[in-house]
Amino acid sequence: MTDTAHEGARTRTSFIKQLEIDTRLLGMIGAFVLLCLAFDFITDGRFLTPRNIFNLTIQTVSVAIMATGMVFVIVMRHIDLSVGSLLAVCSAVMAMVQTLILPDWLGLGLNHPVTWVVAVTAGLIIGVAIGAMQGALIGYLTIPAFIVTLGGLLVWRNVAWYLTAGQTIGPLDSTFMKFGGINGTLGTNLSWAFAAVMSVAALFLIIAARRNKVRHGFPVKPLWAEAAMALIAVGAIVGFIAILNAYEVPRGRVRRMFEDGQIPDGFTLGYGLPISVLVLIAVAIVMTVIARRTRLGRYIFATGGNPDAADLSGINTRLLTVKVFALMGALCAISAVVAAARLANHTNDIGTLDELRVIAAAVIGGTALSGGIGTIYGAILGALIMQSLQSGMAMVGVDAPFQNIVVGLVLVLAVYIDIVYRKRTGGK
Amino acid sequence: MAAAETAAAPASPDPRIGRTPLVEMKNIHIAFGGVHAVEDVSVDLYPGEVVGLLGHNGAGKSTLIKILSGAYQMDSGEIRIDGKPVKIESPRDARRYNIETIYQTLALADNLDAASNLFLGRELTTKLGFVDDARMEAETKKIVARLNPNFKKLKEPVKALSGGQRQSVAIARAVYFNAKILIMDEPTAALGVHESHMVAELIKELKAQGLGIFLISHDTREMMALCDRVAVMKNGRLIGMERVEDVTEDDILSMIILGKNPLREK
Ligand SMILES: Nc1ncnc2c1ncn2[C@@H]1O[C@H](COP(=O)(O)OP(=O)(O)O)[C@@H](O)[C@H]1O
Ligand SMILES: [Mg+2]
């Protein structure tokens, strides 16, 4: 809006208003930055090193991927307590496909080039099927999601146990393991290329959005604000990649890469962007597009806001419930790829308690349990905040029980702050 | 709104002469558990006509019109649109027959903005199939400006709007999608005097455009002014359906209270 009401009082709030940044997002980023700076101070600069930031990101990926799906589930006024167990089943099936079914039963041998594709596909099918089935129980038989997925938590965890007889399965396929983090990164050059592509895309989106507004005669931000936003976006992308590129592969490993064991003078090798983080970025983009630009997303939010209104508008809310839980299942499968690849094995306890981390990430990220409100970027930021808190406390040397106590308290506090914030801003 | 163009309702000639009814609902029955919410009710509606439904709370008015709007499935009975028998099994079916409904409890998603609500279930999309928010917002701006010039908060979730503004969104939805049959269940219940007046003017305008309107309200005087015919229900049954010219306010009140039609009992 042209904001004539603010002409008299040019305050700091109007500056932020002109940038049109979500103040809630700003608050979360502020809290996150403070947290990081505090840990960095306490650990004498060990927290904000390229190495630790690299590790933080790859530790966050699995929970963050599932948290994006949990946003939709919670927006629809449901809950999914089964995600950790679902992850375990997908992981178990994928591990068996790549270590038993393909190499032995089908005789493809270990590390065959198609193995990872088949394994991931199998995981996705299982995840979607289980999710859709739970969604059907919730949508069509109207059993509360809490009950269906609480049952699912027990059932799927133990199906995974039964399938693998509780054994650790591994080592996994060598290509598959590239999704785990440190064993699969783009390297510096590809990472810079990625940063360039993302920066161009960000600029393109900002310009396209402005053009579209002008075309329909809607007010636009002042040009300086638009430029500032563009600068922030590109700066964040380039800065993030620069940090990941700055984390160097240890000298010992580099030495092994040269036949004579001699590293040429001045040669350094950065890890760059992990493939798992690339997967998270792709998931985040797809989920954001679904949320904002598709009918599916519009209907998810409408149903969460007022289920009766959605019904009366001709939206098939039962089928929608099935779709949302199926999508959650698919994301559990993708998370399972990342989690298992990171461990290099399927373990019987993989994903244990992930349901709580995932729900906490979504809720800290601003998803309202009363439905209708939530963002994908919020959930990812929520996951990042939780992981930073946990890693930071571990680094500082806080005892494990206290770590969990603090995380629990932070969850409750975050929701309280959110309630106060929403009341203040008139319940947006 | 051009109120001057439309004559006062009761003075207009009977619009029914020589025309097929827009809607006929015949011998409609529906029960919830043991409660017969609607029992053997038959009503009809002609183009350019406003039919008022009156009765105490729980008389079955909302239930009857929800059968027409596809929200409820009748147990037995028949619905004809333009003389042809139709099956209305969902709100989507109703929309296909250009039936639009403004519900008593405003059927809006509070967390979405006006445009998203107006187009809910019928989003405009881009060539690639993505929802086209800019175009929907522009269309909303146009249509809402016509209905309610004070309406400015296009970007805000409708939760932030006043009762009248929210009602504008609901009405804009009906107008935008070229309703032929409009159902309004207590459209002014949540509104102040000024906003109620605006809705009344709008009803006259839509009637002049040839829409058929079912109007539910408790305000007998308002109904006498706006409607061509009134139907009175009590305990799920139709007590009487009369031209407004033929009845007095007292007749209607006695139908509502006593459940007897004085015109037919003399
Ligand atoms: N979905 C439903 N389930 C059970 N009973 C219902 C339902 N909808 C309406 N009824 C019952 O049907 C009767 C008529 O209600 P309603 O049509 O809302 O009355 P009105 O709109 O005339 O006030 C009431 O007794 C009400 O309790
Ligand atoms: Mg009613």
XYZ file of C-alpha atoms and ligand atoms in Angstrom:
722
model
C 0.000 0.000 0.000
C 1.102 3.570 -0.494
C 0.955 4.019 3.266
C -0.220 7.598 3.516
C -0.919 6.992 7.187
C 2.806 6.726 7.835
C 3.889 9.904 6.127
C 3.984 11.874 9.359
C 5.917 9.341 11.386
C 8.906 7.906 9.567
C 9.928 5.427 12.184
C 12.089 2.350 12.133
C 9.016 0.188 11.717
C 8.115 1.942 8.501
C 11.601 1.199 7.190
C 11.045 -2.509 7.761
C 7.542 -2.168 6.404
C 8.840 -0.754 3.170
C 11.138 -3.719 2.782
C 8.032 -5.851 3.322
C 9.910 -8.456 5.331
C 7.825 -10.628 7.568
C 8.577 -9.314 11.072
C 8.139 -12.801 12.488
C 10.856 -14.112 10.174
C 13.033 -11.213 11.217
C 12.548 -12.140 14.863
C 13.492 -15.748 14.217
C 16.589 -14.814 12.271
C 17.509 -12.394 15.056
C 17.140 -15.111 17.690
C 19.176 -17.509 15.579
C 21.992 -15.009 15.049
C 22.089 -14.169 18.759
C 22.232 -17.847 19.607
C 25.129 -18.447 17.225
C 27.048 -15.404 18.444
C 26.565 -16.451 22.067
C 27.857 -19.968 21.433
C 30.726 -18.586 19.395
C 31.656 -16.299 22.264
C 31.483 -19.048 24.891
C 33.484 -21.515 22.778
C 36.159 -18.954 21.896
C 35.245 -18.885 18.229
C 34.858 -22.593 17.655
C 31.136 -22.413 16.910
C 31.198 -20.199 13.831
C 33.931 -21.982 11.923
C 33.378 -23.273 8.371
C 33.784 -26.784 9.735
C 31.108 -26.418 12.409
C 28.713 -24.585 10.104
C 29.185 -27.344 7.547
C 28.402 -29.965 10.175
C 25.418 -28.042 11.499
C 23.882 -27.889 8.039
C 24.271 -31.575 7.295
C 22.947 -32.514 10.734
C 19.864 -30.377 10.167
C 18.890 -31.729 6.744
C 16.989 -34.872 7.711
C 14.731 -33.204 10.289
C 14.321 -30.095 8.117
C 13.082 -32.097 5.131
C 10.400 -33.775 7.224
C 9.525 -30.511 8.963
C 8.460 -28.980 5.629
C 5.887 -31.748 5.260
C 4.843 -31.427 8.893
C 3.921 -27.799 8.141
C 1.207 -28.980 5.751
C 0.033 -31.653 8.167
C -0.274 -29.194 11.056
C -1.766 -26.476 8.852
C -4.513 -29.003 8.043
C -5.117 -29.299 11.827
C -3.603 -32.784 11.967
C -0.402 -34.186 13.445
C 1.950 -36.948 12.373
C 3.648 -38.834 15.194
C 4.813 -41.631 12.919
C 7.475 -39.821 10.866
C 10.453 -41.229 12.766
C 9.146 -44.768 12.420
C 8.214 -44.217 8.798
C 11.762 -43.044 8.174
C 13.004 -46.275 9.768
C 10.852 -48.491 7.528
C 11.923 -46.617 4.386
C 15.539 -46.843 5.497
C 15.223 -50.570 6.218
C 13.636 -51.296 2.839
C 16.192 -49.199 0.968
C 19.059 -50.850 2.836
C 17.736 -54.308 2.007
C 17.233 -53.384 -1.651
C 20.834 -52.250 -2.022
C 22.604 -54.868 0.097
C 20.446 -57.946 -0.406
C 17.766 -57.812 -3.108
C 19.705 -56.221 -5.967
C 23.214 -57.622 -5.359
C 22.274 -61.183 -4.308
C 18.761 -62.021 -5.445
C 19.034 -60.212 -8.792
C 22.754 -60.781 -9.106
C 23.752 -57.184 -9.861
C 26.606 -57.296 -7.379
C 27.605 -54.503 -5.021
C 27.759 -50.841 -6.087
C 25.981 -51.339 -9.409
C 25.198 -47.931 -11.001
C 21.395 -48.410 -10.932
C 21.310 -49.553 -7.314
C 20.800 -46.159 -5.721
C 17.986 -45.255 -8.147
C 16.112 -48.475 -7.466
C 16.646 -48.169 -3.729
C 15.448 -44.567 -3.553
C 12.427 -45.376 -5.740
C 11.527 -48.294 -3.496
C 11.811 -46.062 -0.433
C 9.607 -43.404 -2.000
C 6.954 -45.947 -2.963
C 6.885 -47.363 0.567
C 6.767 -43.889 2.134
C 3.972 -42.645 -0.127
C 1.962 -45.870 0.290
C 2.144 -45.852 4.082
C 1.457 -42.115 4.243
C -1.526 -42.406 1.899
C -2.900 -45.304 3.913
C -2.666 -43.355 7.174
C -4.200 -40.364 5.383
C -7.123 -42.495 4.225
C -7.781 -43.698 7.778
C -7.773 -40.081 8.923
C -9.642 -38.530 5.994
C -12.196 -41.167 5.070
C -12.680 -43.147 8.283
C -12.311 -39.938 10.353
C -10.062 -41.563 12.960
C -8.102 -38.737 14.646
C -4.628 -38.238 13.156
C -3.157 -38.332 16.641
C -4.394 -41.907 17.114
C -3.657 -43.185 13.616
C -0.095 -41.920 13.674
C 0.487 -42.916 17.310
C -0.457 -46.412 16.191
C 1.789 -45.882 13.157
C 4.689 -44.923 15.419
C 4.543 -48.352 17.060
C 3.636 -50.344 13.971
C 6.236 -49.015 11.532
C 9.110 -48.914 14.010
C 8.538 -52.594 14.652
C 7.899 -53.498 11.032
C 11.365 -52.095 10.373
C 12.741 -54.119 13.254
C 11.067 -57.269 11.957
C 12.282 -56.755 8.390
C 15.901 -56.376 9.442
C 15.733 -58.668 12.490
C 17.087 -55.662 14.384
C 20.415 -55.886 12.564
C 22.504 -53.001 11.361
C 22.603 -53.244 7.572
C 25.558 -51.950 5.626
C 27.771 -50.714 4.282
C 25.371 -49.133 1.846
C 25.835 -48.570 -1.875
C 28.683 -46.149 -2.595
C 26.582 -43.819 -4.776
C 23.715 -43.867 -2.278
C 26.099 -42.764 0.471
C 26.870 -39.549 -1.420
C 23.514 -38.254 -0.104
C 24.836 -38.414 3.452
C 26.726 -35.143 3.646
C 30.504 -35.101 3.900
C 30.949 -38.022 1.501
C 29.095 -36.247 -1.263
C 29.783 -32.578 -1.904
C 29.804 -30.481 -5.053
C 33.350 -29.152 -4.606
C 34.179 -25.470 -4.822
C 33.695 -24.824 -8.540
C 30.295 -26.451 -8.854
C 29.250 -24.768 -5.619
C 30.150 -21.349 -7.018
C 28.234 -22.169 -10.168
C 25.268 -23.136 -8.014
C 25.533 -19.846 -6.126
C 25.543 -17.973 -9.440
C 22.468 -19.808 -10.702
C 20.589 -19.243 -7.457
C 21.523 -15.547 -7.401
C 20.301 -15.047 -10.960
C 17.106 -16.922 -10.132
C 16.542 -14.772 -7.044
C 17.029 -11.558 -9.040
C 14.760 -12.848 -11.770
C 12.020 -13.654 -9.247
C 12.249 -10.234 -7.611
C 12.029 -8.480 -10.985
C 9.225 -10.717 -12.253
C 7.191 -10.138 -9.093
C 7.605 -6.371 -9.458
C 6.608 -6.427 -13.133
C 3.555 -8.483 -12.334
C 2.452 -6.005 -9.675
C 2.926 -3.069 -12.027
C 0.994 -4.848 -14.768
C -2.015 -5.265 -12.514
C -1.743 -1.752 -11.168
C -0.775 -2.693 -7.629
C 1.535 -0.489 -5.557
C 5.182 -1.553 -5.494
C 7.990 -1.077 -3.008
C 10.366 1.833 -3.621
C 13.243 0.837 -5.889
C 15.846 1.192 -3.129
C 13.918 -1.313 -1.004
C 13.727 -3.718 -3.898
C 17.474 -3.335 -4.486
C 18.175 -3.856 -0.793
C 16.174 -7.073 -0.819
C 18.024 -8.288 -3.901
C 21.336 -7.464 -2.271
C 20.403 -9.329 0.911
C 19.270 -12.377 -1.072
C 22.395 -12.554 -3.235
C 24.627 -11.787 -0.245
C 23.091 -14.645 1.752
C 23.498 -17.122 -1.100
C 27.084 -16.167 -1.894
C 28.056 -15.935 1.788
C 26.654 -19.376 2.569
C 28.480 -21.005 -0.329
C 31.692 -19.156 0.535
C 31.617 -20.599 4.055
C 31.008 -24.147 2.816
C 33.786 -23.759 0.273
C 36.123 -22.523 3.003
C 35.850 -25.839 4.838
C 38.860 -27.673 3.499
C 39.320 -31.372 3.009
C 41.956 -32.559 5.550
C 45.530 -32.684 4.191
C 45.771 -36.426 4.778
C 42.865 -37.158 2.507
C 44.058 -34.759 -0.146
C 47.482 -36.389 -0.115
C 45.927 -39.754 -0.877
C 44.365 -38.249 -3.998
C 47.778 -37.669 -5.571
C 49.654 -40.676 -6.881
C 52.993 -39.595 -5.490
C 51.440 -38.524 -2.201
C 52.751 -34.976 -2.716
C 50.419 -31.994 -2.553
C 51.458 -29.276 -5.021
C 52.274 -25.935 -3.441
C 49.265 -23.795 -2.639
C 46.764 -26.541 -3.501
C 43.668 -26.553 -1.337
C 40.434 -28.460 -1.725
C 37.175 -27.173 -0.255
C 34.167 -29.376 0.342
C 31.578 -26.976 -0.975
C 27.842 -27.630 -0.939
C 26.850 -31.089 0.333
C 24.439 -32.953 -1.940
C 22.158 -33.522 1.049
C 21.824 -29.757 1.488
C 21.111 -29.471 -2.227
C 18.306 -31.980 -1.702
C 16.948 -29.889 1.172
C 17.068 -26.744 -0.972
C 15.204 -28.532 -3.748
C 12.597 -29.816 -1.274
C 12.221 -26.334 0.206
C 11.671 -24.770 -3.222
C 9.172 -27.400 -4.332
C 7.250 -27.242 -1.042
C 7.169 -23.436 -1.109
C 5.858 -23.471 -4.673
C 3.196 -25.988 -3.638
C 2.221 -23.852 -0.658
C 1.980 -20.577 -2.519
C 1.454 -21.213 -6.182
C -0.672 -24.327 -6.533
C -4.288 -25.190 -5.886
C -3.137 -28.046 -3.653
C -1.397 -25.601 -1.351
C -4.248 -23.117 -1.445
C -6.672 -25.870 -0.460
C -4.419 -27.092 2.354
C -4.360 -23.626 3.890
C -8.075 -23.014 3.250
C -8.993 -26.302 4.902
C -6.800 -25.492 7.874
C -8.394 -22.058 8.179
C -11.989 -23.269 7.932
C -12.693 -26.904 7.045
C -16.415 -26.242 6.528
C -15.754 -23.370 4.155
C -13.381 -25.586 2.188
C -16.017 -28.318 1.959
C -18.708 -25.888 0.882
C -16.370 -24.489 -1.762
C -16.319 -27.903 -3.375
C -12.880 -28.939 -2.117
C -12.563 -32.668 -1.504
C -11.027 -32.348 1.954
C -10.874 -36.112 2.497
C -8.787 -36.728 -0.579
C -6.743 -33.691 0.372
C -5.930 -35.334 3.719
C -4.708 -38.434 1.878
C -2.517 -36.287 -0.381
C -0.972 -34.383 2.519
C -0.058 -37.536 4.425
C 1.222 -39.192 1.245
C 3.457 -36.164 0.692
C 4.636 -36.458 4.297
C 5.460 -40.112 3.589
C 7.481 -39.171 0.513
C 9.454 -36.650 2.560
C 10.111 -39.293 5.245
C 11.586 -41.475 2.503
C 13.831 -38.641 1.280
C 14.914 -37.990 4.863
C 15.617 -41.684 5.240
C 18.005 -41.515 2.272
C 19.916 -38.667 3.877
C 19.898 -40.138 7.393
C 20.959 -43.658 6.382
C 23.583 -42.367 3.959
C 25.048 -40.158 6.684
C 25.383 -43.155 9.021
C 26.606 -45.313 6.099
C 24.292 -48.021 7.485
C 20.703 -48.718 8.326
C 20.543 -48.978 12.101
C 17.618 -50.284 14.092
C 17.154 -47.052 16.027
C 17.415 -44.704 13.036
C 14.951 -41.827 13.282
C 14.040 -42.527 16.904
C 12.393 -39.433 18.468
C 12.534 -37.643 15.112
C 8.763 -37.081 15.278
C 9.310 -34.810 18.252
C 12.179 -32.915 16.632
C 10.183 -32.487 13.432
C 7.051 -31.237 15.190
C 9.155 -28.931 17.363
C 10.936 -27.528 14.297
C 7.635 -26.783 12.561
C 6.151 -25.207 15.675
C 9.242 -23.135 16.545
C 9.130 -22.081 12.901
C 5.720 -20.517 13.432
C 3.294 -23.237 12.386
C 0.135 -22.809 14.468
C -1.310 -25.999 15.920
C -4.761 -24.465 15.555
C -4.283 -24.749 11.813
C -4.171 -22.532 8.752
C -0.836 -20.855 9.458
C 2.731 -21.919 8.734
C 5.633 -21.408 6.357
C 8.176 -23.742 4.819
C 11.155 -21.454 5.453
C 10.005 -21.060 9.064
C 10.094 -24.806 9.634
C 13.575 -25.101 8.139
C 14.791 -22.226 10.284
C 13.136 -23.933 13.253
C 15.064 -27.122 12.536
C 18.277 -25.126 12.232
C 17.679 -23.340 15.542
C 17.027 -26.637 17.331
C 20.110 -28.256 15.872
C 22.290 -25.243 16.694
C 21.048 -25.255 20.245
C 21.814 -28.933 20.614
C 25.226 -28.832 18.918
C 26.189 -25.632 20.677
C 25.388 -27.045 24.088
C 27.311 -30.213 23.277
C 30.291 -28.102 22.248
C 30.109 -26.033 25.415
C 30.005 -29.261 27.393
C 26.479 -29.112 28.791
C 25.459 -32.529 30.130
C 23.121 -34.515 27.908
C 20.132 -34.379 30.277
C 20.420 -30.604 30.504
C 20.609 -30.328 26.732
C 17.220 -32.002 26.412
C 15.757 -29.978 29.268
C 16.811 -26.760 27.552
C 15.430 -27.845 24.175
C 12.118 -28.707 25.832
C 11.924 -25.347 27.576
C 12.830 -23.486 24.402
C 9.988 -25.210 22.555
C 7.441 -24.089 25.139
C 8.905 -20.594 25.277
C 8.895 -20.272 21.484
C 5.220 -21.140 21.296
C 4.422 -18.693 24.088
C 6.273 -15.887 22.312
C 4.391 -16.772 19.160
C 1.036 -16.531 20.946
C 1.937 -13.123 22.364
C 3.189 -11.960 18.959
C -0.012 -13.051 17.218
C -2.176 -11.306 19.798
C -0.196 -8.101 19.362
C -0.400 -8.133 15.582
C -4.113 -8.873 15.537
C -3.882 -12.571 14.879
C -2.202 -12.765 11.534
C -25.736 1.073 -6.194
C -28.532 2.075 -8.515
C -31.508 1.663 -6.252
C -33.708 3.953 -8.309
C -33.746 1.548 -11.233
C -35.691 -1.100 -9.373
C -39.311 -0.679 -8.440
C -40.470 -1.604 -4.953
C -40.968 -5.354 -4.842
C -44.670 -5.770 -4.032
C -45.830 -3.483 -6.848
C -44.076 -5.445 -9.597
C -46.176 -7.756 -11.800
C -46.103 -11.445 -10.989
C -42.888 -12.589 -12.673
C -44.081 -16.168 -12.691
C -46.697 -15.867 -15.414
C -45.937 -18.116 -18.359
C -42.454 -19.118 -17.263
C -40.744 -22.310 -16.182
C -39.584 -22.136 -12.618
C -35.849 -21.732 -12.163
C -35.927 -24.137 -9.236
C -38.516 -26.628 -8.084
C -37.938 -28.590 -4.900
C -40.631 -31.246 -4.548
C -41.550 -33.346 -1.518
C -38.144 -32.974 0.082
C -37.415 -35.145 3.103
C -34.325 -35.290 5.262
C -33.790 -36.655 8.754
C -30.769 -36.590 11.047
C -30.968 -39.611 13.294
C -34.530 -39.437 14.559
C -35.022 -35.718 13.836
C -37.083 -34.955 10.723
C -35.373 -31.691 9.890
C -37.338 -31.270 6.639
C -40.531 -33.194 5.969
C -42.341 -33.210 2.628
C -41.506 -29.617 1.726
C -42.129 -28.288 -1.790
C -41.033 -24.815 -2.865
C -40.278 -23.167 -6.181
C -38.476 -20.092 -7.424
C -38.809 -18.082 -10.644
C -36.287 -15.920 -12.455
C -36.235 -12.404 -11.093
C -38.044 -13.477 -7.969
C -37.137 -13.287 -4.295
C -38.665 -16.013 -2.153
C -38.368 -15.548 1.587
C -38.077 -18.460 4.002
C -39.369 -17.726 7.487
C -39.682 -19.701 10.682
C -38.325 -20.116 14.183
C -34.826 -21.339 14.851
C -34.710 -25.037 14.117
C -37.644 -24.889 11.695
C -35.493 -26.438 8.966
C -34.827 -23.427 6.728
C -31.056 -23.786 6.608
C -31.332 -27.516 6.129
C -33.700 -27.078 3.181
C -31.419 -24.683 1.339
C -28.339 -26.741 2.151
C -29.939 -29.553 0.173
C -30.143 -27.218 -2.796
C -26.559 -26.016 -2.336
C -25.208 -29.561 -2.161
C -24.066 -29.436 1.465
C -26.647 -32.066 2.530
C -28.101 -35.024 0.630
C -31.877 -35.337 0.802
C -33.407 -38.692 1.819
C -36.151 -38.379 -0.779
C -37.691 -35.790 -3.071
C -36.928 -34.183 -6.383
C -35.081 -31.080 -7.531
C -35.674 -29.540 -10.957
C -33.646 -26.726 -12.455
C -35.204 -25.016 -15.477
C -37.741 -27.817 -15.546
C -35.169 -30.614 -15.773
C -34.644 -33.074 -12.912
C -31.106 -32.789 -11.531
C -28.932 -34.553 -8.984
C -27.076 -32.272 -6.603
C -24.701 -34.407 -4.612
C -21.996 -31.922 -3.682
C -21.342 -28.185 -3.544
C -19.457 -28.664 -6.805
C -22.633 -29.934 -8.505
C -24.565 -26.943 -7.222
C -21.975 -24.558 -8.601
C -22.296 -26.223 -11.992
C -25.972 -25.230 -12.040
C -24.987 -21.649 -11.144
C -26.308 -21.981 -7.631
C -24.334 -19.783 -5.247
C -24.851 -19.715 -1.516
C -24.116 -17.166 1.154
C -24.173 -19.116 4.373
C -25.460 -18.064 7.736
C -22.108 -18.768 9.302
C -19.896 -17.044 6.766
C -18.105 -19.738 4.840
C -14.776 -17.946 4.599
C -11.299 -19.182 5.436
C -10.183 -16.567 7.973
C -6.493 -17.055 7.298
C -6.716 -16.247 3.586
C -7.178 -12.882 1.912
C -10.297 -11.717 0.100
C -9.164 -12.853 -3.348
C -8.245 -16.356 -2.185
C -11.645 -16.678 -0.556
C -13.546 -15.301 -3.497
C -11.925 -17.756 -5.870
C -11.687 -20.683 -3.460
C -12.248 -23.897 -5.388
C -12.221 -22.011 -8.711
C -8.813 -20.360 -8.761
C -7.639 -18.520 -11.831
C -4.429 -20.108 -13.035
C -1.514 -19.169 -15.236
C -0.666 -21.046 -18.410
C 1.563 -23.330 -16.358
C -1.256 -24.203 -13.988
C -0.077 -22.139 -11.016
C -2.557 -19.977 -9.129
C -2.528 -16.461 -10.528
C -2.773 -14.332 -7.395
C -2.167 -11.024 -9.124
C -5.030 -11.552 -11.562
C -7.364 -12.813 -8.841
C -6.526 -9.815 -6.711
C -7.177 -7.446 -9.594
C -10.538 -9.074 -10.336
C -11.448 -8.978 -6.656
C -10.583 -5.312 -6.487
C -12.914 -4.577 -9.382
C -15.895 -6.550 -8.156
C -15.596 -5.556 -4.501
C -15.263 -1.886 -5.383
C -18.659 -2.138 -7.034
C -20.279 -3.769 -4.014
C -18.546 -1.956 -1.196
C -16.569 1.183 -2.047
C -15.067 1.296 1.456
C -13.337 -2.020 0.973
C -9.572 -1.484 1.045
C -7.952 -4.356 2.908
C -7.424 -6.631 -0.064
C -4.158 -8.150 1.155
C -5.156 -8.872 4.724
C -6.527 -12.203 5.910
C -10.311 -11.793 6.021
C -10.135 -12.294 9.774
C -9.089 -8.650 9.952
C -12.278 -7.475 8.199
C -15.545 -6.195 9.632
C -18.739 -8.217 9.337
C -19.931 -6.106 6.431
C -16.666 -6.420 4.554
C -16.656 -10.162 5.049
C -20.206 -10.309 3.776
C -19.079 -8.303 0.731
C -16.546 -11.012 -0.033
C -19.214 -13.706 0.213
C -21.607 -11.754 -1.982
C -18.880 -10.818 -4.454
C -18.258 -14.529 -4.923
C -21.874 -15.087 -5.948
C -21.912 -12.089 -8.259
C -18.555 -12.757 -9.875
C -19.414 -16.293 -10.907
C -22.702 -15.242 -12.500
C -25.061 -16.963 -10.145
C -28.494 -17.619 -11.587
C -29.824 -18.941 -8.324
C -28.710 -17.199 -5.175
C -29.278 -18.532 -1.689
C -28.820 -16.104 1.185
C -29.096 -17.559 4.676
C -29.532 -14.653 7.091
C -27.153 -12.409 5.162
C -27.718 -9.434 7.445
C -27.642 -11.241 10.793
C -24.098 -10.097 11.579
C -24.394 -6.631 10.061
C -25.137 -3.142 11.282
C -27.996 -0.993 9.969
C -26.027 0.681 7.204
C -24.490 -2.531 5.945
C -27.861 -4.319 6.074
C -29.255 -1.569 3.919
C -26.485 -2.092 1.374
C -27.276 -5.793 1.204
C -30.983 -5.022 0.687
C -30.140 -2.691 -2.202
C -27.940 -5.356 -3.696
C -30.724 -7.926 -3.499
C -32.983 -5.576 -5.455
C -30.300 -5.027 -8.058
C -29.625 -8.750 -8.515
C -33.348 -9.429 -8.727
C -33.629 -6.825 -11.472
C -30.881 -8.683 -13.340
C -33.116 -11.755 -13.377
C -31.573 -13.868 -10.636
C -33.792 -16.057 -8.504
C -33.087 -15.550 -4.818
C -33.970 -17.612 -1.763
C -33.678 -15.306 1.212
C -33.763 -16.400 4.834
C -34.283 -13.788 7.508
C -36.020 -13.264 10.835
C -36.945 -9.682 10.062
C -40.539 -10.029 8.880
C -40.847 -6.387 7.869
C -37.663 -6.528 5.795
C -38.945 -9.704 4.177
C -42.252 -8.078 3.284
C -40.313 -5.308 1.568
C -37.846 -7.452 -0.344
C -39.689 -10.646 -1.233
C -42.239 -11.548 -3.882
C -43.393 -14.605 -1.996
C -42.785 -15.934 1.484
C -42.686 -19.543 2.630
C -43.130 -20.278 6.317
C -41.712 -23.408 7.953
C -42.282 -24.906 11.368
C -40.848 -28.136 12.759
C -39.568 -29.176 9.354
C -42.906 -28.725 7.580
C -44.033 -26.075 5.131
C -46.934 -24.154 6.681
C -47.687 -21.947 3.707
C -46.231 -20.229 0.682
C -47.985 -16.992 -0.281
C -47.537 -13.887 -2.410
C -46.570 -10.981 -0.223
C -49.491 -8.939 -1.582
C -51.916 -11.538 -0.244
C -50.750 -11.596 3.366
C -50.277 -9.202 6.244
C -47.433 -9.197 8.706
C -49.853 -10.648 11.250
C -50.728 -13.521 8.935
C -47.057 -14.388 8.632
C -46.495 -14.139 12.367
C -49.391 -16.430 13.078
C -48.037 -18.934 10.568
C -44.643 -18.813 12.271
C -46.026 -19.075 15.786
C -49.147 -21.232 15.434
C -48.078 -23.284 12.430
C -51.415 -22.624 10.680
C -52.041 -20.760 7.455
C -54.990 -18.375 8.027
C -55.521 -17.882 4.273
C -56.254 -21.547 3.652
C -58.304 -22.218 6.775
C -61.056 -19.662 6.262
N -26.038 -31.778 10.487
C -27.072 -31.956 11.322
N -27.079 -33.018 12.162
C -28.115 -33.208 13.020
N -29.182 -32.398 13.091
C -29.243 -31.324 12.300
C -28.187 -31.046 11.375
N -28.497 -29.897 10.692
C -29.698 -29.508 11.184
N -30.139 -30.345 12.140
C -31.406 -30.239 12.864
O -32.407 -29.947 11.933
C -33.332 -29.028 12.474
C -33.465 -27.825 11.567
O -32.313 -27.015 11.685
P -32.020 -25.782 10.748
O -32.283 -26.161 9.352
O -30.668 -25.277 11.063
O -33.093 -24.725 11.245
P -33.219 -23.178 10.881
O -32.197 -22.832 9.865
O -34.614 -23.047 10.378
O -33.042 -22.442 12.166
C -32.857 -28.688 13.862
O -33.574 -29.504 14.773
C -31.405 -29.072 13.834
O -30.973 -29.462 15.104
Mg -30.555 -21.451 10.035
